[in-house]
Amino acid sequence: MDAAKPLVLGIESSCDETGMALYRTNEGLLGHVLHSQIDLHRAYGGVVPELASRDHVQRLTPLLQALLTQAGVTLADVDAVAFTQGPGLAPALLVGASFARTLAWSLEVPAVAVHHMEAHLLSPMLADPSLKPPFLALLVSGGHTQIYAVDGLGDYRLLGESLDDAAGEAFDKTAKMLGLPYPGGPHLAKLAESGQPEAFTFSRPMTDRPGFDFSFSGLKTQVLLAWQKSDGAEQTRADVARGFEEAVVDTLAIKCTRALDETGMNTLVVSGGVGANRRLRQRLQALADKRGVSLFFPPLEFCTDNGAMIALAGAVRLSFGQMVDERISVKPRWPMSDLPKPEVAA
Ligand code: KG4
Ligand code: ZN
């Protein structure tokens, strides 16, 4: 192996997607495969952890075979196996961790434990390796809404986060209240396309006080009350969805503007599942253009969970000589502040 350019296999299994990818530093992605469990969980209206873990068990081996064929490499070419150690659903994480560590043992290569949110944070580099710290990062996923000042690779300062529901969770719960199927976020966003702007105006929570924290739980209740009091017509449902989406997008944009002002940073990175939201992308692009800020999103397919970002984050941590050990352990709850800082900032 070329020590500077190891071939890293990345494995994601923290929730309802089984993802796998091969990534080589300086060269980029050699291939990636993904299986989404949407069909499996739809009947239950949300993710059932035990069903998720059983499905991961069944998918991992065939996905690995498909990936190797796609990339035109063999297992003997793999220099390290990176996997999501947390945060996420414990039974689902355990499947990926056991598979990855066992594979790494058998290949006699290192296994690298990856923090799922660090992987989201770095994911725009999959498409654009020119992205370099310092930058501001807005992470908006199903479980997290956070703003970080990224002073270096692996060097993260949390500026603010959601105190209750994360943005994605608020999208999902609000979608459910409006009678939309799982997964709610993309369905709500699609419905909002046909909604009229400002037919419903909801509050922009916590924008009237200093700081960077978020609270989307009350917004969800406002939407429920508005929907219950309404005529229940199809157009009204779209109007309510539009009002909700605008409130979330506006709130995120206000906090990003404030963070750009206060940190003086001029690069903004947005990642995580809600980063796939078209209105959010447009709104932040307009903001960035106006301020002359460089804006980075991951490609759409890498906004939601995937193996490519795990392989990338694994390659970064491997280059620091960190997060490699032999145990099979998972961290369903894992603040990013617990990650080790690189000894020499990259
Ligand atoms: O990053 P992700 O795949 O998983 C977590 O790490 O949580 O994010 C999933 C979240 C879900 O809440 C989903 O509803 C939301 O991202 N999401 C969206 C859109 N696509 C996915 N929310 C709003 N608009 C979208 N287009
Ligand atoms: Zn995620």
mmCIF file of C-alpha atoms and ligand atoms in Angstrom:
data_model
loop_
_atom_site.group_PDB
_atom_site.id
_atom_site.type_symbol
_atom_site.label_atom_id
_atom_site.label_comp_id
_atom_site.label_asym_id
_atom_site.label_seq_id
_atom_site.Cartn_x
_atom_site.Cartn_y
_atom_site.Cartn_z
ATOM 1 C CA MET A 1 0.000 0.000 0.000
ATOM 2 C CA ASP A 2 0.984 3.591 -0.599
ATOM 3 C CA ALA A 3 0.842 4.911 3.004
ATOM 4 C CA ALA A 4 -0.083 8.404 1.789
ATOM 5 C CA LYS A 5 -2.930 7.099 -0.348
ATOM 6 C CA PRO A 6 -4.607 4.130 1.348
ATOM 7 C CA LEU A 7 -7.685 2.588 -0.250
ATOM 8 C CA VAL A 8 -10.404 2.916 2.401
ATOM 9 C CA LEU A 9 -13.621 0.900 2.456
ATOM 10 C CA GLY A 10 -16.381 2.872 4.223
ATOM 11 C CA ILE A 11 -19.433 1.242 5.794
ATOM 12 C CA GLU A 12 -22.534 3.137 6.991
ATOM 13 C CA SER A 13 -25.296 1.413 8.985
ATOM 14 C CA SER A 14 -26.368 3.936 11.637
ATOM 15 C CA CYS A 15 -30.031 4.160 10.670
ATOM 16 C CA ASP A 16 -32.118 3.095 7.672
ATOM 17 C CA GLU A 17 -29.519 3.102 4.903
ATOM 18 C CA THR A 18 -26.836 0.507 4.256
ATOM 19 C CA GLY A 19 -24.063 2.314 2.427
ATOM 20 C CA MET A 20 -20.629 1.234 1.296
ATOM 21 C CA ALA A 21 -17.927 2.950 -0.717
ATOM 22 C CA LEU A 22 -14.267 2.860 -1.673
ATOM 23 C CA TYR A 23 -12.247 6.059 -1.392
ATOM 24 C CA ARG A 24 -8.595 6.821 -1.996
ATOM 25 C CA THR A 25 -6.997 10.052 -0.750
ATOM 26 C CA ASN A 26 -6.036 12.360 -3.642
ATOM 27 C CA GLU A 27 -7.962 10.193 -6.062
ATOM 28 C CA GLY A 28 -11.488 10.309 -4.652
ATOM 29 C CA LEU A 29 -14.281 7.802 -4.902
ATOM 30 C CA LEU A 30 -13.706 4.545 -6.725
ATOM 31 C CA GLY A 31 -17.268 3.394 -6.241
ATOM 32 C CA HIS A 32 -20.250 3.505 -3.930
ATOM 33 C CA VAL A 33 -23.381 1.458 -3.329
ATOM 34 C CA LEU A 34 -26.440 2.105 -1.195
ATOM 35 C CA HIS A 35 -29.535 0.272 -0.074
ATOM 36 C CA SER A 36 -32.358 2.346 1.397
ATOM 37 C CA GLN A 37 -34.840 0.707 3.769
ATOM 38 C CA ILE A 38 -37.702 3.076 2.973
ATOM 39 C CA ASP A 39 -39.965 0.275 1.728
ATOM 40 C CA LEU A 40 -39.246 -1.789 4.833
ATOM 41 C CA HIS A 41 -40.246 0.894 7.346
ATOM 42 C CA ARG A 42 -43.034 2.639 5.432
ATOM 43 C CA ALA A 43 -45.828 0.524 6.939
ATOM 44 C CA TYR A 44 -44.726 1.603 10.460
ATOM 45 C CA GLY A 45 -44.457 5.315 9.680
ATOM 46 C CA GLY A 46 -40.843 5.460 10.930
ATOM 47 C CA VAL A 47 -37.667 3.449 11.452
ATOM 48 C CA VAL A 48 -38.025 0.228 13.496
ATOM 49 C CA PRO A 49 -34.503 -0.382 14.902
ATOM 50 C CA GLU A 50 -34.685 -4.209 15.036
ATOM 51 C CA LEU A 51 -35.951 -4.437 11.466
ATOM 52 C CA ALA A 52 -33.234 -2.010 10.402
ATOM 53 C CA SER A 53 -30.467 -4.098 11.962
ATOM 54 C CA ARG A 54 -31.739 -7.370 10.475
ATOM 55 C CA ASP A 55 -31.867 -5.785 7.059
ATOM 56 C CA HIS A 56 -28.310 -4.422 7.396
ATOM 57 C CA VAL A 57 -27.153 -7.995 8.163
ATOM 58 C CA GLN A 58 -28.679 -9.241 4.927
ATOM 59 C CA ARG A 59 -27.457 -6.388 2.742
ATOM 60 C CA LEU A 60 -23.811 -5.963 3.724
ATOM 61 C CA THR A 61 -22.247 -8.960 1.954
ATOM 62 C CA PRO A 62 -24.056 -8.553 -1.390
ATOM 63 C CA LEU A 63 -23.388 -4.807 -1.321
ATOM 64 C CA LEU A 64 -19.683 -5.426 -0.728
ATOM 65 C CA GLN A 65 -19.562 -7.787 -3.684
ATOM 66 C CA ALA A 66 -21.386 -5.293 -5.899
ATOM 67 C CA LEU A 67 -19.026 -2.513 -4.781
ATOM 68 C CA LEU A 68 -15.858 -4.485 -5.535
ATOM 69 C CA THR A 69 -17.177 -5.340 -8.993
ATOM 70 C CA GLN A 70 -18.177 -1.706 -9.623
ATOM 71 C CA ALA A 71 -14.760 -0.385 -8.563
ATOM 72 C CA GLY A 72 -12.804 -3.167 -10.278
ATOM 73 C CA VAL A 73 -10.772 -4.015 -7.158
ATOM 74 C CA THR A 74 -10.487 -7.027 -4.854
ATOM 75 C CA LEU A 75 -10.531 -7.252 -1.067
ATOM 76 C CA ALA A 76 -6.757 -7.677 -1.161
ATOM 77 C CA ASP A 77 -6.521 -4.064 -2.428
ATOM 78 C CA VAL A 78 -8.330 -2.652 0.634
ATOM 79 C CA ASP A 79 -5.932 -0.912 3.051
ATOM 80 C CA ALA A 80 -8.398 0.044 5.830
ATOM 81 C CA VAL A 81 -12.031 -0.466 6.790
ATOM 82 C CA ALA A 82 -13.897 2.572 8.148
ATOM 83 C CA PHE A 83 -17.318 2.238 9.754
ATOM 84 C CA THR A 84 -19.881 4.404 11.549
ATOM 85 C CA GLN A 85 -19.322 3.906 15.276
ATOM 86 C CA GLY A 86 -22.033 6.423 16.219
ATOM 87 C CA PRO A 87 -24.200 8.312 16.828
ATOM 88 C CA GLY A 88 -27.190 6.294 15.672
ATOM 89 C CA LEU A 89 -29.390 3.319 16.492
ATOM 90 C CA ALA A 90 -27.452 0.828 18.647
ATOM 91 C CA PRO A 91 -28.615 -2.395 16.946
ATOM 92 C CA ALA A 92 -28.008 -0.959 13.500
ATOM 93 C CA LEU A 93 -24.565 0.399 14.445
ATOM 94 C CA LEU A 94 -23.562 -2.978 15.910
ATOM 95 C CA VAL A 95 -24.133 -4.741 12.604
ATOM 96 C CA GLY A 96 -21.807 -2.398 10.701
ATOM 97 C CA ALA A 97 -19.210 -2.356 13.494
ATOM 98 C CA SER A 98 -19.072 -6.174 13.738
ATOM 99 C CA PHE A 99 -18.890 -6.577 9.977
ATOM 100 C CA ALA A 100 -16.191 -3.922 9.587
ATOM 101 C CA ARG A 101 -13.971 -5.058 12.456
ATOM 102 C CA THR A 102 -14.230 -8.718 11.410
ATOM 103 C CA LEU A 103 -13.395 -7.875 7.827
ATOM 104 C CA ALA A 104 -10.460 -5.731 8.968
ATOM 105 C CA TRP A 105 -9.121 -8.550 11.177
ATOM 106 C CA SER A 106 -9.368 -11.061 8.362
ATOM 107 C CA LEU A 107 -7.616 -8.724 5.934
ATOM 108 C CA GLU A 108 -5.083 -7.694 8.598
ATOM 109 C CA VAL A 109 -5.738 -4.006 7.971
ATOM 110 C CA PRO A 110 -6.782 -1.266 10.435
ATOM 111 C CA ALA A 111 -10.447 -0.657 11.266
ATOM 112 C CA VAL A 112 -11.243 3.045 11.685
ATOM 113 C CA ALA A 113 -14.168 4.200 13.849
ATOM 114 C CA VAL A 114 -15.989 7.135 12.243
ATOM 115 C CA HIS A 115 -18.256 9.747 13.801
ATOM 116 C CA HIS A 116 -21.338 9.976 11.584
ATOM 117 C CA MET A 117 -21.676 13.764 11.947
ATOM 118 C CA GLU A 118 -18.005 14.378 11.213
ATOM 119 C CA ALA A 119 -18.567 12.353 8.049
ATOM 120 C CA HIS A 120 -21.540 14.576 7.111
ATOM 121 C CA LEU A 121 -19.434 17.653 7.875
ATOM 122 C CA LEU A 122 -16.631 16.541 5.556
ATOM 123 C CA SER A 123 -18.926 15.182 2.811
ATOM 124 C CA PRO A 124 -18.728 18.267 0.508
ATOM 125 C CA MET A 125 -15.058 17.332 -0.005
ATOM 126 C CA LEU A 126 -16.204 14.273 -1.945
ATOM 127 C CA ALA A 127 -17.081 16.561 -4.833
ATOM 128 C CA ASP A 128 -14.753 19.435 -4.110
ATOM 129 C CA PRO A 129 -11.404 18.594 -2.529
ATOM 130 C CA SER A 130 -10.493 22.300 -2.716
ATOM 131 C CA LEU A 131 -12.589 22.879 0.409
ATOM 132 C CA LYS A 132 -10.202 23.650 3.265
ATOM 133 C CA PRO A 133 -10.745 24.966 6.821
ATOM 134 C CA PRO A 134 -11.364 27.426 8.299
ATOM 135 C CA PHE A 135 -15.067 27.336 7.532
ATOM 136 C CA LEU A 136 -18.445 27.468 9.172
ATOM 137 C CA ALA A 137 -20.511 24.270 9.030
ATOM 138 C CA LEU A 138 -24.266 23.929 9.320
ATOM 139 C CA LEU A 139 -25.141 20.288 9.984
ATOM 140 C CA VAL A 140 -28.811 19.562 9.434
ATOM 141 C CA SER A 141 -29.840 15.939 9.667
ATOM 142 C CA GLY A 142 -32.608 13.828 11.168
ATOM 143 C CA GLY A 143 -30.997 13.791 14.611
ATOM 144 C CA HIS A 144 -28.873 16.950 14.686
ATOM 145 C CA THR A 145 -29.007 20.656 13.901
ATOM 146 C CA GLN A 146 -25.662 22.209 14.728
ATOM 147 C CA ILE A 147 -23.423 25.075 13.722
ATOM 148 C CA TYR A 148 -19.679 24.520 14.037
ATOM 149 C CA ALA A 149 -16.687 26.746 13.515
ATOM 150 C CA VAL A 150 -14.214 24.406 11.837
ATOM 151 C CA ASP A 151 -10.747 25.745 12.605
ATOM 152 C CA GLY A 152 -8.956 22.775 11.068
ATOM 153 C CA LEU A 153 -9.688 19.231 9.973
ATOM 154 C CA GLY A 154 -10.750 17.459 13.154
ATOM 155 C CA ASP A 155 -10.822 20.741 15.078
ATOM 156 C CA TYR A 156 -14.438 21.710 15.702
ATOM 157 C CA ARG A 157 -16.004 24.392 17.919
ATOM 158 C CA LEU A 158 -19.740 23.941 18.526
ATOM 159 C CA LEU A 159 -21.429 27.368 18.302
ATOM 160 C CA GLY A 160 -25.023 26.236 18.689
ATOM 161 C CA GLU A 161 -27.429 23.338 18.309
ATOM 162 C CA SER A 162 -31.049 22.256 18.550
ATOM 163 C CA LEU A 163 -32.352 22.177 22.094
ATOM 164 C CA ASP A 164 -35.220 19.844 21.133
ATOM 165 C CA ASP A 165 -36.251 18.505 17.709
ATOM 166 C CA ALA A 166 -33.593 18.648 15.005
ATOM 167 C CA ALA A 167 -34.599 20.273 11.709
ATOM 168 C CA GLY A 168 -34.984 16.905 9.948
ATOM 169 C CA GLU A 169 -36.979 15.507 12.852
ATOM 170 C CA ALA A 170 -39.267 18.566 12.709
ATOM 171 C CA PHE A 171 -39.751 17.999 8.975
ATOM 172 C CA ASP A 172 -40.567 14.321 9.600
ATOM 173 C CA LYS A 173 -42.975 14.931 12.503
ATOM 174 C CA THR A 174 -44.726 17.815 10.746
ATOM 175 C CA ALA A 175 -45.097 15.699 7.620
ATOM 176 C CA LYS A 176 -46.702 12.953 9.683
ATOM 177 C CA MET A 177 -49.166 15.448 11.213
ATOM 178 C CA LEU A 178 -50.094 16.551 7.710
ATOM 179 C CA GLY A 179 -50.784 12.920 6.783
ATOM 180 C CA LEU A 180 -47.716 12.429 4.585
ATOM 181 C CA PRO A 181 -45.889 9.086 4.389
ATOM 182 C CA TYR A 182 -42.444 8.197 5.798
ATOM 183 C CA PRO A 183 -39.849 9.540 5.162
ATOM 184 C CA GLY A 184 -41.614 12.816 5.790
ATOM 185 C CA GLY A 185 -38.952 15.431 4.969
ATOM 186 C CA PRO A 186 -38.733 14.913 1.196
ATOM 187 C CA HIS A 187 -42.523 14.413 0.943
ATOM 188 C CA LEU A 188 -43.202 17.657 2.799
ATOM 189 C CA ALA A 189 -40.689 19.515 0.628
ATOM 190 C CA LYS A 190 -42.398 18.207 -2.498
ATOM 191 C CA LEU A 191 -45.850 19.234 -1.243
ATOM 192 C CA ALA A 192 -44.533 22.692 -0.311
ATOM 193 C CA GLU A 193 -43.610 23.267 -3.963
ATOM 194 C CA SER A 194 -47.301 23.736 -4.754
ATOM 195 C CA GLY A 195 -47.974 25.842 -1.657
ATOM 196 C CA GLN A 196 -48.508 29.592 -1.874
ATOM 197 C CA PRO A 197 -45.842 31.759 -0.265
ATOM 198 C CA GLU A 198 -46.940 33.507 2.930
ATOM 199 C CA ALA A 199 -50.422 31.976 2.984
ATOM 200 C CA PHE A 200 -49.290 30.832 6.446
ATOM 201 C CA THR A 201 -46.541 32.577 8.386
ATOM 202 C CA PHE A 202 -45.049 30.714 11.324
ATOM 203 C CA SER A 203 -42.513 32.019 13.817
ATOM 204 C CA ARG A 204 -38.724 31.857 13.359
ATOM 205 C CA PRO A 205 -37.890 30.278 16.737
ATOM 206 C CA MET A 206 -35.078 31.735 18.854
ATOM 207 C CA THR A 207 -34.023 34.272 16.227
ATOM 208 C CA ASP A 208 -35.060 37.096 18.578
ATOM 209 C CA ARG A 209 -32.294 36.306 21.073
ATOM 210 C CA PRO A 210 -28.538 36.125 20.767
ATOM 211 C CA GLY A 211 -26.681 32.895 20.115
ATOM 212 C CA PHE A 212 -26.883 30.036 17.689
ATOM 213 C CA ASP A 213 -29.199 27.504 19.329
ATOM 214 C CA PHE A 214 -32.347 26.195 17.662
ATOM 215 C CA SER A 215 -35.740 24.990 18.845
ATOM 216 C CA PHE A 216 -38.124 23.561 16.259
ATOM 217 C CA SER A 217 -40.499 21.728 18.562
ATOM 218 C CA GLY A 218 -42.880 24.674 19.127
ATOM 219 C CA LEU A 219 -43.017 25.351 15.402
ATOM 220 C CA LYS A 220 -44.373 21.860 14.886
ATOM 221 C CA THR A 221 -47.175 22.590 17.374
ATOM 222 C CA GLN A 222 -47.994 25.896 15.642
ATOM 223 C CA VAL A 223 -48.322 24.030 12.361
ATOM 224 C CA LEU A 224 -50.569 21.395 13.919
ATOM 225 C CA LEU A 225 -52.923 24.044 15.339
ATOM 226 C CA ALA A 226 -53.039 25.938 12.034
ATOM 227 C CA TRP A 227 -53.798 22.725 10.138
ATOM 228 C CA GLN A 228 -56.495 21.639 12.606
ATOM 229 C CA LYS A 229 -58.200 25.046 12.408
ATOM 230 C CA SER A 230 -58.038 25.143 8.606
ATOM 231 C CA ASP A 231 -60.566 23.974 6.007
ATOM 232 C CA GLY A 232 -58.474 20.806 5.488
ATOM 233 C CA ALA A 233 -58.369 21.333 1.727
ATOM 234 C CA GLU A 234 -55.546 19.916 -0.381
ATOM 235 C CA GLN A 235 -54.294 23.390 -1.345
ATOM 236 C CA THR A 236 -54.324 24.437 2.319
ATOM 237 C CA ARG A 237 -52.190 21.418 3.190
ATOM 238 C CA ALA A 238 -49.634 22.537 0.601
ATOM 239 C CA ASP A 239 -49.831 26.134 1.906
ATOM 240 C CA VAL A 240 -49.187 24.973 5.483
ATOM 241 C CA ALA A 241 -46.248 22.830 4.301
ATOM 242 C CA ARG A 242 -44.845 25.846 2.448
ATOM 243 C CA GLY A 243 -45.209 28.063 5.527
ATOM 244 C CA PHE A 244 -43.434 25.480 7.680
ATOM 245 C CA GLU A 245 -40.589 24.986 5.210
ATOM 246 C CA GLU A 246 -40.103 28.747 4.875
ATOM 247 C CA ALA A 247 -39.951 29.141 8.661
ATOM 248 C CA VAL A 248 -37.284 26.435 9.030
ATOM 249 C CA VAL A 249 -35.230 27.667 6.072
ATOM 250 C CA ASP A 250 -35.445 31.279 7.226
ATOM 251 C CA THR A 251 -34.428 30.342 10.778
ATOM 252 C CA LEU A 252 -31.410 28.390 9.539
ATOM 253 C CA ALA A 253 -30.422 31.255 7.219
ATOM 254 C CA ILE A 254 -30.726 33.867 10.000
ATOM 255 C CA LYS A 255 -28.458 31.820 12.298
ATOM 256 C CA CYS A 256 -25.930 31.212 9.522
ATOM 257 C CA THR A 257 -25.811 34.944 8.751
ATOM 258 C CA ARG A 258 -25.218 35.668 12.423
ATOM 259 C CA ALA A 259 -22.471 33.049 12.665
ATOM 260 C CA LEU A 260 -20.757 34.431 9.556
ATOM 261 C CA ASP A 261 -20.934 37.917 11.081
ATOM 262 C CA GLU A 262 -19.590 36.860 14.464
ATOM 263 C CA THR A 263 -16.796 34.558 13.288
ATOM 264 C CA GLY A 264 -15.743 36.617 10.277
ATOM 265 C CA MET A 265 -15.465 33.369 8.318
ATOM 266 C CA ASN A 266 -16.205 33.530 4.623
ATOM 267 C CA THR A 267 -16.817 29.897 3.740
ATOM 268 C CA LEU A 268 -20.023 28.065 4.632
ATOM 269 C CA VAL A 269 -20.545 24.309 4.424
ATOM 270 C CA VAL A 270 -24.028 22.804 4.653
ATOM 271 C CA SER A 271 -24.530 19.073 4.984
ATOM 272 C CA GLY A 272 -26.821 16.335 6.312
ATOM 273 C CA GLY A 273 -30.159 15.100 4.981
ATOM 274 C CA VAL A 274 -31.956 18.477 5.186
ATOM 275 C CA GLY A 275 -29.146 19.872 3.037
ATOM 276 C CA ALA A 276 -30.977 18.155 0.170
ATOM 277 C CA ASN A 277 -33.830 20.645 0.602
ATOM 278 C CA ARG A 278 -34.100 22.760 -2.534
ATOM 279 C CA ARG A 279 -35.447 25.877 -0.845
ATOM 280 C CA LEU A 280 -32.674 25.774 1.759
ATOM 281 C CA ARG A 281 -30.048 25.414 -0.973
ATOM 282 C CA GLN A 282 -31.515 28.354 -2.923
ATOM 283 C CA ARG A 283 -31.862 30.544 0.139
ATOM 284 C CA LEU A 284 -28.306 29.955 1.350
ATOM 285 C CA GLN A 285 -26.932 30.378 -2.167
ATOM 286 C CA ALA A 286 -28.619 33.798 -2.393
ATOM 287 C CA LEU A 287 -27.192 34.719 1.008
ATOM 288 C CA ALA A 288 -23.707 33.557 0.021
ATOM 289 C CA ASP A 289 -23.811 35.425 -3.313
ATOM 290 C CA LYS A 290 -24.881 38.623 -1.574
ATOM 291 C CA ARG A 291 -22.074 38.421 0.974
ATOM 292 C CA GLY A 292 -19.382 37.040 -1.318
ATOM 293 C CA VAL A 293 -19.190 33.892 0.791
ATOM 294 C CA SER A 294 -18.128 30.543 -0.724
ATOM 295 C CA LEU A 295 -20.860 27.966 -0.199
ATOM 296 C CA PHE A 296 -20.308 24.208 -0.283
ATOM 297 C CA PHE A 297 -22.958 21.493 -0.306
ATOM 298 C CA PRO A 298 -22.327 17.809 -0.846
ATOM 299 C CA PRO A 299 -23.739 16.498 -4.133
ATOM 300 C CA LEU A 300 -27.439 15.686 -3.589
ATOM 301 C CA GLU A 301 -26.863 11.925 -3.421
ATOM 302 C CA PHE A 302 -24.380 12.404 -0.551
ATOM 303 C CA CYS A 303 -26.592 14.723 1.554
ATOM 304 C CA THR A 304 -28.470 11.819 3.111
ATOM 305 C CA ASP A 305 -26.655 8.868 4.685
ATOM 306 C CA ASN A 306 -24.126 7.051 2.523
ATOM 307 C CA GLY A 307 -20.905 5.040 2.680
ATOM 308 C CA ALA A 308 -18.844 7.542 0.686
ATOM 309 C CA MET A 309 -18.685 10.110 3.479
ATOM 310 C CA ILE A 310 -17.706 7.362 5.959
ATOM 311 C CA ALA A 311 -14.826 6.260 3.733
ATOM 312 C CA LEU A 312 -13.688 9.888 3.371
ATOM 313 C CA ALA A 313 -13.863 10.615 7.115
ATOM 314 C CA GLY A 314 -12.094 7.297 7.782
ATOM 315 C CA ALA A 315 -9.276 8.298 5.426
ATOM 316 C CA VAL A 316 -8.907 11.632 7.272
ATOM 317 C CA ARG A 317 -8.763 10.017 10.732
ATOM 318 C CA LEU A 318 -6.409 7.325 9.443
ATOM 319 C CA SER A 319 -4.091 10.058 8.170
ATOM 320 C CA PHE A 320 -4.018 11.420 11.746
ATOM 321 C CA GLY A 321 -3.280 7.913 13.086
ATOM 322 C CA GLN A 322 -6.479 8.166 15.149
ATOM 323 C CA MET A 323 -9.647 6.154 15.821
ATOM 324 C CA VAL A 324 -8.014 2.812 15.077
ATOM 325 C CA ASP A 325 -8.444 0.006 17.607
ATOM 326 C CA GLU A 326 -9.528 -3.607 17.860
ATOM 327 C CA ARG A 327 -12.729 -3.611 19.884
ATOM 328 C CA ILE A 328 -16.222 -4.014 18.536
ATOM 329 C CA SER A 329 -17.982 -1.133 20.249
ATOM 330 C CA VAL A 330 -20.576 1.416 19.231
ATOM 331 C CA LYS A 331 -21.540 4.862 20.540
ATOM 332 C CA PRO A 332 -25.257 5.518 19.978
ATOM 333 C CA ARG A 333 -24.815 8.902 21.713
ATOM 334 C CA TRP A 334 -21.538 10.572 20.950
ATOM 335 C CA PRO A 335 -20.949 14.348 21.096
ATOM 336 C CA MET A 336 -18.531 15.467 18.410
ATOM 337 C CA SER A 337 -16.645 17.410 21.092
ATOM 338 C CA ASP A 338 -15.385 14.015 22.363
ATOM 339 C CA LEU A 339 -13.425 13.444 19.141
ATOM 340 C CA PRO A 340 -9.660 13.728 19.503
ATOM 341 C CA LYS A 341 -8.052 16.788 17.952
ATOM 342 C CA PRO A 342 -5.302 16.102 15.446
ATOM 343 C CA GLU A 343 -1.855 16.517 16.971
ATOM 344 C CA VAL A 344 -0.755 18.667 14.088
ATOM 345 C CA ALA A 345 -3.669 20.641 12.644
ATOM 346 C CA ALA A 346 -4.140 19.711 8.992
HETATM 347 O O1 KG4 B 1 -28.492 12.820 7.251
HETATM 348 P P1 KG4 B 1 -29.680 11.953 7.191
HETATM 349 O O2 KG4 B 1 -29.844 11.046 5.997
HETATM 350 O O3 KG4 B 1 -29.761 11.024 8.437
HETATM 351 C C1 KG4 B 1 -29.364 11.401 9.708
HETATM 352 O O4 KG4 B 1 -28.139 11.392 9.955
HETATM 353 O O5 KG4 B 1 -30.275 11.769 10.476
HETATM 354 O O6 KG4 B 1 -30.932 12.929 7.320
HETATM 355 C C2 KG4 B 1 -32.218 12.452 7.249
HETATM 356 C C3 KG4 B 1 -33.168 13.609 7.460
HETATM 357 C C4 KG4 B 1 -34.608 13.153 7.625
HETATM 358 O O7 KG4 B 1 -35.164 13.821 8.730
HETATM 359 C C5 KG4 B 1 -35.236 13.580 6.310
HETATM 360 O O8 KG4 B 1 -36.610 13.826 6.416
HETATM 361 C C6 KG4 B 1 -34.459 14.835 5.981
HETATM 362 O O9 KG4 B 1 -33.134 14.497 6.332
HETATM 363 N N1 KG4 B 1 -34.553 15.193 4.557
HETATM 364 C C7 KG4 B 1 -35.136 16.327 4.107
HETATM 365 C C8 KG4 B 1 -35.041 16.298 2.682
HETATM 366 N N2 KG4 B 1 -34.391 15.150 2.334
HETATM 367 C C9 KG4 B 1 -34.096 14.487 3.504
HETATM 368 N N3 KG4 B 1 -35.717 17.357 4.755
HETATM 369 C C10 KG4 B 1 -36.199 18.376 4.024
HETATM 370 N N4 KG4 B 1 -36.158 18.416 2.667
HETATM 371 C C11 KG4 B 1 -35.593 17.411 1.964
HETATM 372 N N5 KG4 B 1 -35.547 17.478 0.638
HETATM 373 ZN ZN ZN B 2 -26.872 11.152 8.662
#
